[in-house]
Amino acid sequence: DADLTQVGAPITLEDPSFGLAIGPTGYLYLTSLDFSANPTQPTDGKLSVLNGDGGLVVRVATTGVTPYGVTVDDDGIAYVTDPLRSTIYTVDPFGRGIIGTLEAPAGSLALDIGPDGLLYVPNQISRSIVVLDPSDLIIEPGGGQELNADIDVFAENIGTLAIGLALDGNGGLYVTDLGLRISENGEQLPGTGAIIYLGPDGLPVGDPVSLNGNPWGVAVGNGGLLYVSDYASGTIWVVDAAAQSVEEFASVPGQGATLATDGAGNVYVIGFEAPSELEEFSTFTLHIFDAAGSETGTLPASGPAFAVTADGKIYIPISDGSGSATYTEIRVLNADGTEAAPAISLQAVSSA
């Protein structure tokens, strides 16, 4: 409820989860990884579809595929990134399973789908954003691979490392340039990151907004203001790109990662702290801020994955508190931290 008292019982998931997206009917699409064969490298995974109350609707085993990022089109078709294979898999979870593959930029983790159905995918290696037309790239089972002539480079030479992106609703795209610099001795130097705005044609519009740090997550808030997290310091900036104005909005302990906003002006940020000598894993926390920048609550998280709807409903996979990477849970919360639905569990559902 409003003071972060848990209303429903927490329920665990059986696998570590990475990607989370909300489908057109309110279903949750969740990617998870299977480390059973190799504890340091996933070999398989699953795409699970849950209803708004956390009940399992359907699950697709992605044998030989390690699914990370996920986005969903208006027909409920999921697009899942596999950075190890430089591939986006097209998945119909309601009967057909994996129905095709899309050639993807090397090492792609994240992706998003625009209102026109095009996929936007950041390429960390070439510092670019590419836009893909799924209808031209699908390879049907048993068919030959069609050469794709419609992969367009949406933007080239975006700083040193394009890592975060947010569509503005008008066909434009905000991209964070991490600005990561490493010395010859392997030490991280002060960041020289920036926010770059690309118009619908993929060309930069205006000057980049320089930031004294390493911007990672970015989200468009009310009035077109941008909220940006700093990987290095945990600072959250509020940015008026048109006015080239940057102000500190808030901060989180450790380092800043993914970020989201809702229609009421609340800001959600995943922060993480590196493990100590006595810890094996980094500690992830979801920080919730109101529109004035006051922190209204925190919740533990299992990683950078979470999703927020426009009306402030939060879907967040979190750990069971034991530090184990094997068991996680999803809590469904409102923007003020109240529980919107009972916590979601897949522990009792067989993976077979």
CSV table of C-alpha atoms in Angstrom, one decimal:
chain,number,residue,atom,x,y,z
A,1,ASP,CA,0.0,0.0,0.0
A,2,ALA,CA,1.1,3.7,0.2
A,3,ASP,CA,3.6,3.1,2.9
A,4,LEU,CA,5.1,0.2,1.0
A,5,THR,CA,3.5,-2.4,3.2
A,6,GLN,CA,3.2,-5.6,1.2
A,7,VAL,CA,-0.5,-6.4,0.5
A,8,GLY,CA,-0.1,-9.8,-1.3
A,9,ALA,CA,2.3,-12.6,-0.6
A,10,PRO,CA,5.5,-12.5,-2.6
A,11,ILE,CA,5.8,-15.3,-5.1
A,12,THR,CA,9.0,-16.6,-6.7
A,13,LEU,CA,9.9,-17.2,-10.2
A,14,GLU,CA,12.0,-20.3,-11.1
A,15,ASP,CA,14.5,-18.7,-13.4
A,16,PRO,CA,16.6,-15.5,-13.5
A,17,SER,CA,14.7,-13.0,-15.7
A,18,PHE,CA,16.0,-10.3,-17.9
A,19,GLY,CA,13.5,-8.7,-20.3
A,20,LEU,CA,10.0,-7.6,-19.5
A,21,ALA,CA,7.4,-6.0,-21.8
A,22,ILE,CA,3.6,-5.3,-21.7
A,23,GLY,CA,1.5,-6.6,-24.6
A,24,PRO,CA,-1.5,-5.0,-26.2
A,25,THR,CA,-4.0,-6.8,-24.0
A,26,GLY,CA,-2.1,-6.2,-20.8
A,27,TYR,CA,-0.3,-9.5,-20.7
A,28,LEU,CA,3.3,-9.5,-19.4
A,29,TYR,CA,6.0,-11.0,-21.7
A,30,LEU,CA,9.0,-12.1,-19.6
A,31,THR,CA,12.3,-13.6,-20.9
A,32,SER,CA,14.3,-15.9,-18.6
A,33,LEU,CA,17.6,-17.6,-18.9
A,34,ASP,CA,18.6,-21.2,-18.2
A,35,PHE,CA,21.9,-21.7,-16.5
A,36,SER,CA,21.4,-25.4,-15.7
A,37,ALA,CA,23.9,-26.7,-18.3
A,38,ASN,CA,26.5,-24.0,-17.6
A,39,PRO,CA,26.4,-21.9,-14.4
A,40,THR,CA,28.4,-19.0,-16.1
A,41,GLN,CA,26.8,-18.9,-19.5
A,42,PRO,CA,23.1,-19.5,-20.4
A,43,THR,CA,22.4,-22.0,-23.1
A,44,ASP,CA,18.6,-21.9,-23.4
A,45,GLY,CA,15.7,-19.8,-22.1
A,46,LYS,CA,12.0,-19.2,-22.0
A,47,LEU,CA,9.4,-16.6,-23.0
A,48,SER,CA,6.6,-16.6,-20.5
A,49,VAL,CA,3.3,-14.8,-21.0
A,50,LEU,CA,1.4,-13.9,-17.8
A,51,ASN,CA,-1.9,-12.3,-17.3
A,52,GLY,CA,-2.3,-9.1,-15.2
A,53,ASP,CA,-2.9,-11.1,-12.1
A,54,GLY,CA,0.3,-13.1,-12.6
A,55,GLY,CA,-1.3,-16.3,-13.9
A,56,LEU,CA,0.7,-18.2,-16.5
A,57,VAL,CA,-1.0,-17.9,-19.9
A,58,VAL,CA,1.5,-19.7,-22.0
A,59,ARG,CA,5.3,-20.4,-22.0
A,60,VAL,CA,7.6,-21.0,-25.0
A,61,ALA,CA,10.9,-22.9,-24.4
A,62,THR,CA,13.6,-21.2,-26.6
A,63,THR,CA,16.0,-24.2,-26.8
A,64,GLY,CA,19.3,-23.0,-28.1
A,65,VAL,CA,18.3,-19.4,-27.8
A,66,THR,CA,19.3,-17.1,-24.9
A,67,PRO,CA,16.5,-14.4,-24.8
A,68,TYR,CA,17.4,-11.0,-23.3
A,69,GLY,CA,15.4,-8.0,-24.5
A,70,VAL,CA,11.8,-8.3,-25.6
A,71,THR,CA,9.2,-6.0,-27.2
A,72,VAL,CA,5.7,-6.8,-28.4
A,73,ASP,CA,3.7,-5.6,-31.4
A,74,ASP,CA,-0.1,-4.8,-31.6
A,75,ASP,CA,-0.8,-8.4,-32.5
A,76,GLY,CA,0.9,-9.9,-29.5
A,77,ILE,CA,3.9,-11.1,-31.5
A,78,ALA,CA,7.1,-10.9,-29.5
A,79,TYR,CA,10.5,-9.8,-30.7
A,80,VAL,CA,13.3,-11.2,-28.6
A,81,THR,CA,17.0,-10.3,-28.8
A,82,ASP,CA,19.8,-12.9,-28.5
A,83,PRO,CA,23.1,-11.0,-28.3
A,84,LEU,CA,25.2,-14.2,-28.4
A,85,ARG,CA,23.8,-15.0,-31.9
A,86,SER,CA,23.3,-11.4,-33.2
A,87,THR,CA,19.7,-12.4,-33.8
A,88,ILE,CA,16.2,-11.2,-33.1
A,89,TYR,CA,13.7,-14.1,-32.8
A,90,THR,CA,10.1,-13.5,-33.8
A,91,VAL,CA,7.9,-15.5,-31.4
A,92,ASP,CA,4.2,-16.2,-31.6
A,93,PRO,CA,3.6,-17.5,-28.1
A,94,PHE,CA,0.0,-18.5,-28.8
A,95,GLY,CA,0.5,-21.6,-31.0
A,96,ARG,CA,3.3,-21.2,-33.5
A,97,GLY,CA,6.3,-20.6,-31.2
A,98,ILE,CA,9.4,-19.2,-32.9
A,99,ILE,CA,8.2,-18.3,-36.4
A,100,GLY,CA,11.3,-16.5,-37.8
A,101,THR,CA,14.5,-14.7,-37.2
A,102,LEU,CA,15.7,-11.2,-37.9
A,103,GLU,CA,19.3,-10.2,-38.5
A,104,ALA,CA,20.4,-8.0,-35.6
A,105,PRO,CA,23.3,-5.7,-34.8
A,106,ALA,CA,26.1,-7.6,-33.0
A,107,GLY,CA,25.6,-7.8,-29.2
A,108,SER,CA,22.2,-6.2,-29.2
A,109,LEU,CA,20.5,-6.4,-25.8
A,110,ALA,CA,17.6,-3.9,-26.0
A,111,LEU,CA,15.0,-3.1,-28.6
A,112,ASP,CA,11.8,-1.2,-28.9
A,113,ILE,CA,8.9,-1.1,-31.4
A,114,GLY,CA,7.4,2.1,-32.7
A,115,PRO,CA,3.8,2.9,-33.5
A,116,ASP,CA,4.5,2.0,-37.2
A,117,GLY,CA,5.7,-1.4,-36.2
A,118,LEU,CA,9.3,-0.8,-37.0
A,119,LEU,CA,12.0,-2.1,-34.6
A,120,TYR,CA,14.6,0.2,-33.2
A,121,VAL,CA,17.8,-1.6,-32.0
A,122,PRO,CA,21.0,0.0,-30.5
A,123,ASN,CA,24.3,-1.4,-31.8
A,124,GLN,CA,26.8,-1.0,-29.0
A,125,ILE,CA,29.8,-1.9,-31.2
A,126,SER,CA,29.3,0.4,-34.2
A,127,ARG,CA,27.7,3.2,-32.1
A,128,SER,CA,24.5,3.3,-34.2
A,129,ILE,CA,20.8,2.8,-34.1
A,130,VAL,CA,19.3,0.6,-36.8
A,131,VAL,CA,15.6,0.4,-37.7
A,132,LEU,CA,14.3,-2.9,-38.9
A,133,ASP,CA,11.1,-3.8,-40.8
A,134,PRO,CA,9.9,-7.1,-39.4
A,135,SER,CA,7.7,-7.9,-42.3
A,136,ASP,CA,10.7,-8.0,-44.6
A,137,LEU,CA,13.0,-10.0,-42.3
A,138,ILE,CA,10.9,-13.0,-41.1
A,139,ILE,CA,12.3,-16.3,-42.2
A,140,GLU,CA,9.6,-19.0,-42.2
A,141,PRO,CA,10.5,-22.4,-40.9
A,142,GLY,CA,11.7,-24.6,-43.7
A,143,GLY,CA,12.2,-21.7,-46.1
A,144,GLY,CA,15.3,-20.1,-47.4
A,145,GLN,CA,16.8,-17.0,-45.8
A,146,GLU,CA,15.7,-13.9,-47.8
A,147,LEU,CA,18.4,-11.3,-48.3
A,148,ASN,CA,17.2,-8.2,-46.6
A,149,ALA,CA,17.5,-5.0,-48.5
A,150,ASP,CA,15.5,-2.9,-46.1
A,151,ILE,CA,17.7,-2.7,-43.0
A,152,ASP,CA,18.4,1.0,-42.9
A,153,VAL,CA,21.0,2.6,-40.7
A,154,PHE,CA,18.8,4.9,-38.6
A,155,ALA,CA,21.8,6.8,-37.2
A,156,GLU,CA,25.5,6.5,-37.5
A,157,ASN,CA,28.5,7.5,-35.3
A,158,ILE,CA,26.6,8.2,-32.2
A,159,GLY,CA,29.3,9.1,-29.7
A,160,THR,CA,31.3,6.4,-28.1
A,161,LEU,CA,28.6,3.9,-26.9
A,162,ALA,CA,24.9,4.2,-27.7
A,163,ILE,CA,23.2,2.4,-24.8
A,164,GLY,CA,19.8,3.9,-23.9
A,165,LEU,CA,17.0,5.1,-26.1
A,166,ALA,CA,13.5,6.5,-25.8
A,167,LEU,CA,10.9,7.3,-28.5
A,168,ASP,CA,9.3,10.7,-28.2
A,169,GLY,CA,5.9,9.7,-29.7
A,170,ASN,CA,6.4,11.8,-32.8
A,171,GLY,CA,8.8,9.5,-34.7
A,172,GLY,CA,11.9,11.0,-33.1
A,173,LEU,CA,14.4,9.2,-30.8
A,174,TYR,CA,16.5,10.2,-27.9
A,175,VAL,CA,19.7,8.3,-27.5
A,176,THR,CA,22.2,8.3,-24.6
A,177,ASP,CA,25.9,8.2,-25.5
A,178,LEU,CA,27.6,6.6,-22.5
A,179,GLY,CA,30.8,8.5,-23.1
A,180,LEU,CA,32.8,5.8,-21.5
A,181,ARG,CA,36.6,6.4,-21.5
A,182,ILE,CA,39.2,4.0,-20.2
A,183,SER,CA,42.9,4.9,-19.5
A,184,GLU,CA,45.8,2.9,-20.8
A,185,ASN,CA,46.0,1.4,-17.3
A,186,GLY,CA,42.4,0.1,-17.6
A,187,GLU,CA,41.0,2.8,-15.2
A,188,GLN,CA,37.7,4.5,-15.9
A,189,LEU,CA,38.1,8.2,-16.7
A,190,PRO,CA,35.6,11.0,-16.1
A,191,GLY,CA,32.7,10.5,-18.6
A,192,THR,CA,31.9,12.8,-21.5
A,193,GLY,CA,28.5,11.5,-22.4
A,194,ALA,CA,25.6,13.3,-24.1
A,195,ILE,CA,21.9,13.1,-25.1
A,196,ILE,CA,21.4,13.0,-28.9
A,197,TYR,CA,18.0,13.6,-30.6
A,198,LEU,CA,17.3,12.0,-33.9
A,199,GLY,CA,14.4,13.1,-36.1
A,200,PRO,CA,12.1,10.6,-37.9
A,201,ASP,CA,14.6,10.5,-40.8
A,202,GLY,CA,17.4,9.4,-38.4
A,203,LEU,CA,19.3,12.6,-38.7
A,204,PRO,CA,20.5,14.5,-35.6
A,205,VAL,CA,18.3,17.5,-34.8
A,206,GLY,CA,20.0,20.4,-32.9
A,207,ASP,CA,23.1,20.0,-30.8
A,208,PRO,CA,23.7,17.1,-28.4
A,209,VAL,CA,23.2,17.9,-24.8
A,210,SER,CA,26.5,17.4,-23.1
A,211,LEU,CA,26.5,15.7,-19.7
A,212,ASN,CA,29.4,15.5,-17.3
A,213,GLY,CA,29.1,11.8,-16.7
A,214,ASN,CA,28.0,8.5,-18.2
A,215,PRO,CA,24.3,8.7,-19.1
A,216,TRP,CA,22.6,5.3,-19.4
A,217,GLY,CA,18.8,5.2,-19.0
A,218,VAL,CA,16.6,7.8,-20.6
A,219,ALA,CA,12.8,8.4,-20.5
A,220,VAL,CA,10.5,11.2,-21.8
A,221,GLY,CA,8.5,12.7,-19.0
A,222,ASN,CA,5.6,15.3,-18.9
A,223,GLY,CA,6.1,18.3,-21.0
A,224,GLY,CA,8.8,16.6,-23.1
A,225,LEU,CA,11.4,16.8,-20.3
A,226,LEU,CA,14.0,14.0,-20.3
A,227,TYR,CA,15.1,12.1,-17.2
A,228,VAL,CA,18.5,10.5,-17.5
A,229,SER,CA,20.5,8.2,-15.1
A,230,ASP,CA,24.2,8.4,-14.7
A,231,TYR,CA,26.0,5.1,-14.7
A,232,ALA,CA,29.1,6.4,-12.9
A,233,SER,CA,27.6,8.4,-10.1
A,234,GLY,CA,24.0,7.5,-9.7
A,235,THR,CA,22.8,11.0,-10.4
A,236,ILE,CA,19.5,11.5,-12.1
A,237,TRP,CA,19.3,14.5,-14.4
A,238,VAL,CA,16.3,16.3,-15.7
A,239,VAL,CA,17.1,17.7,-19.2
A,240,ASP,CA,15.3,20.2,-21.4
A,241,ALA,CA,16.9,19.3,-24.7
A,242,ALA,CA,15.6,22.3,-26.6
A,243,ALA,CA,17.0,24.8,-24.0
A,244,GLN,CA,20.2,22.8,-23.5
A,245,SER,CA,19.3,22.8,-19.8
A,246,VAL,CA,20.6,20.2,-17.4
A,247,GLU,CA,19.6,20.1,-13.7
A,248,GLU,CA,20.1,17.5,-11.0
A,249,PHE,CA,16.8,15.9,-10.2
A,250,ALA,CA,17.8,13.2,-7.6
A,251,SER,CA,20.4,10.6,-7.0
A,252,VAL,CA,20.6,6.9,-6.1
A,253,PRO,CA,23.4,5.1,-4.2
A,254,GLY,CA,26.0,3.4,-6.4
A,255,GLN,CA,25.4,3.5,-10.1
A,256,GLY,CA,22.4,4.4,-12.3
A,257,ALA,CA,20.9,2.0,-14.8
A,258,THR,CA,17.5,1.8,-16.5
A,259,LEU,CA,14.9,4.5,-16.0
A,260,ALA,CA,11.1,5.0,-16.7
A,261,THR,CA,8.4,7.6,-16.1
A,262,ASP,CA,4.6,7.5,-15.9
A,263,GLY,CA,1.8,9.9,-16.8
A,264,ALA,CA,1.7,11.4,-13.3
A,265,GLY,CA,5.3,12.6,-13.5
A,266,ASN,CA,6.8,9.9,-11.2
A,267,VAL,CA,10.3,8.7,-12.0
A,268,TYR,CA,11.6,5.1,-11.5
A,269,VAL,CA,15.3,4.3,-11.5
A,270,ILE,CA,17.2,1.0,-11.1
A,271,GLY,CA,20.4,1.6,-9.2
A,272,PHE,CA,23.0,-1.0,-8.4
A,273,GLU,CA,26.0,-1.3,-6.2
A,274,ALA,CA,29.0,-3.5,-6.9
A,275,PRO,CA,29.4,-6.6,-4.7
A,276,SER,CA,31.7,-6.3,-1.7
A,277,GLU,CA,34.4,-8.8,-0.9
A,278,LEU,CA,31.8,-10.9,1.0
A,279,GLU,CA,29.2,-10.7,-1.7
A,280,GLU,CA,29.0,-12.6,-5.0
A,281,PHE,CA,26.4,-10.4,-6.9
A,282,SER,CA,25.7,-6.7,-7.4
A,283,THR,CA,22.7,-5.4,-5.4
A,284,PHE,CA,19.9,-3.9,-7.5
A,285,THR,CA,17.3,-1.5,-6.2
A,286,LEU,CA,14.3,0.2,-7.7
A,287,HIS,CA,14.1,3.8,-6.5
A,288,ILE,CA,10.7,5.7,-6.9
A,289,PHE,CA,10.6,9.5,-7.0
A,290,ASP,CA,7.7,11.8,-7.2
A,291,ALA,CA,7.6,14.7,-9.7
A,292,ALA,CA,9.4,17.0,-7.3
A,293,GLY,CA,12.4,14.6,-6.9
A,294,SER,CA,11.5,13.3,-3.5
A,295,GLU,CA,12.1,9.6,-3.0
A,296,THR,CA,8.8,7.9,-2.1
A,297,GLY,CA,10.1,4.3,-1.7
A,298,THR,CA,12.5,1.6,-2.8
A,299,LEU,CA,12.2,-2.0,-3.7
A,300,PRO,CA,14.8,-4.7,-4.3
A,301,ALA,CA,15.3,-5.8,-7.9
A,302,SER,CA,17.0,-8.8,-9.5
A,303,GLY,CA,18.5,-6.7,-12.3
A,304,PRO,CA,17.8,-3.8,-14.6
A,305,ALA,CA,14.6,-5.2,-16.1
A,306,PHE,CA,11.3,-3.5,-15.2
A,307,ALA,CA,8.3,-1.9,-16.9
A,308,VAL,CA,5.9,0.9,-16.0
A,309,THR,CA,2.5,1.6,-17.7
A,310,ALA,CA,1.3,5.2,-18.3
A,311,ASP,CA,-1.1,4.9,-15.4
A,312,GLY,CA,1.7,4.0,-13.0
A,313,LYS,CA,1.5,0.2,-12.7
A,314,ILE,CA,4.9,-1.2,-12.1
A,315,TYR,CA,6.0,-4.8,-13.1
A,316,ILE,CA,9.3,-5.6,-11.5
A,317,PRO,CA,11.2,-8.9,-11.2
A,318,ILE,CA,12.9,-9.0,-7.8
A,319,SER,CA,15.0,-11.5,-5.9
A,320,ASP,CA,13.7,-13.6,-3.0
A,321,GLY,CA,16.2,-11.9,-0.7
A,322,SER,CA,18.6,-14.8,-0.4
A,323,GLY,CA,21.1,-13.4,-3.0
A,324,SER,CA,20.4,-16.4,-5.2
A,325,ALA,CA,20.2,-15.8,-9.0
A,326,THR,CA,18.0,-18.8,-9.4
A,327,TYR,CA,14.8,-17.5,-7.7
A,328,THR,CA,13.1,-14.2,-8.4
A,329,GLU,CA,9.6,-12.8,-8.1
A,330,ILE,CA,7.5,-10.2,-9.9
A,331,ARG,CA,5.6,-7.6,-7.9
A,332,VAL,CA,2.9,-5.6,-9.4
A,333,LEU,CA,2.7,-2.1,-7.9
A,334,ASN,CA,1.2,1.3,-8.4
A,335,ALA,CA,3.2,4.4,-8.8
A,336,ASP,CA,3.0,5.3,-5.1
A,337,GLY,CA,4.2,1.8,-4.1
A,338,THR,CA,0.9,0.3,-3.3
A,339,GLU,CA,0.3,-3.2,-4.6
A,340,ALA,CA,-1.8,-3.3,-7.7
A,341,ALA,CA,-2.1,-7.1,-7.8
A,342,PRO,CA,-0.8,-10.0,-5.9
A,343,ALA,CA,2.9,-10.9,-6.5
A,344,ILE,CA,3.4,-13.2,-9.5
A,345,SER,CA,5.0,-16.6,-9.1
A,346,LEU,CA,6.2,-19.2,-11.5
A,347,GLN,CA,7.8,-21.4,-8.9
A,348,ALA,CA,4.9,-23.9,-8.9
A,349,VAL,CA,4.7,-24.1,-12.7
A,350,SER,CA,6.7,-26.9,-14.3
A,351,SER,CA,9.1,-25.8,-17.0
A,352,ALA,CA,8.5,-29.0,-18.9
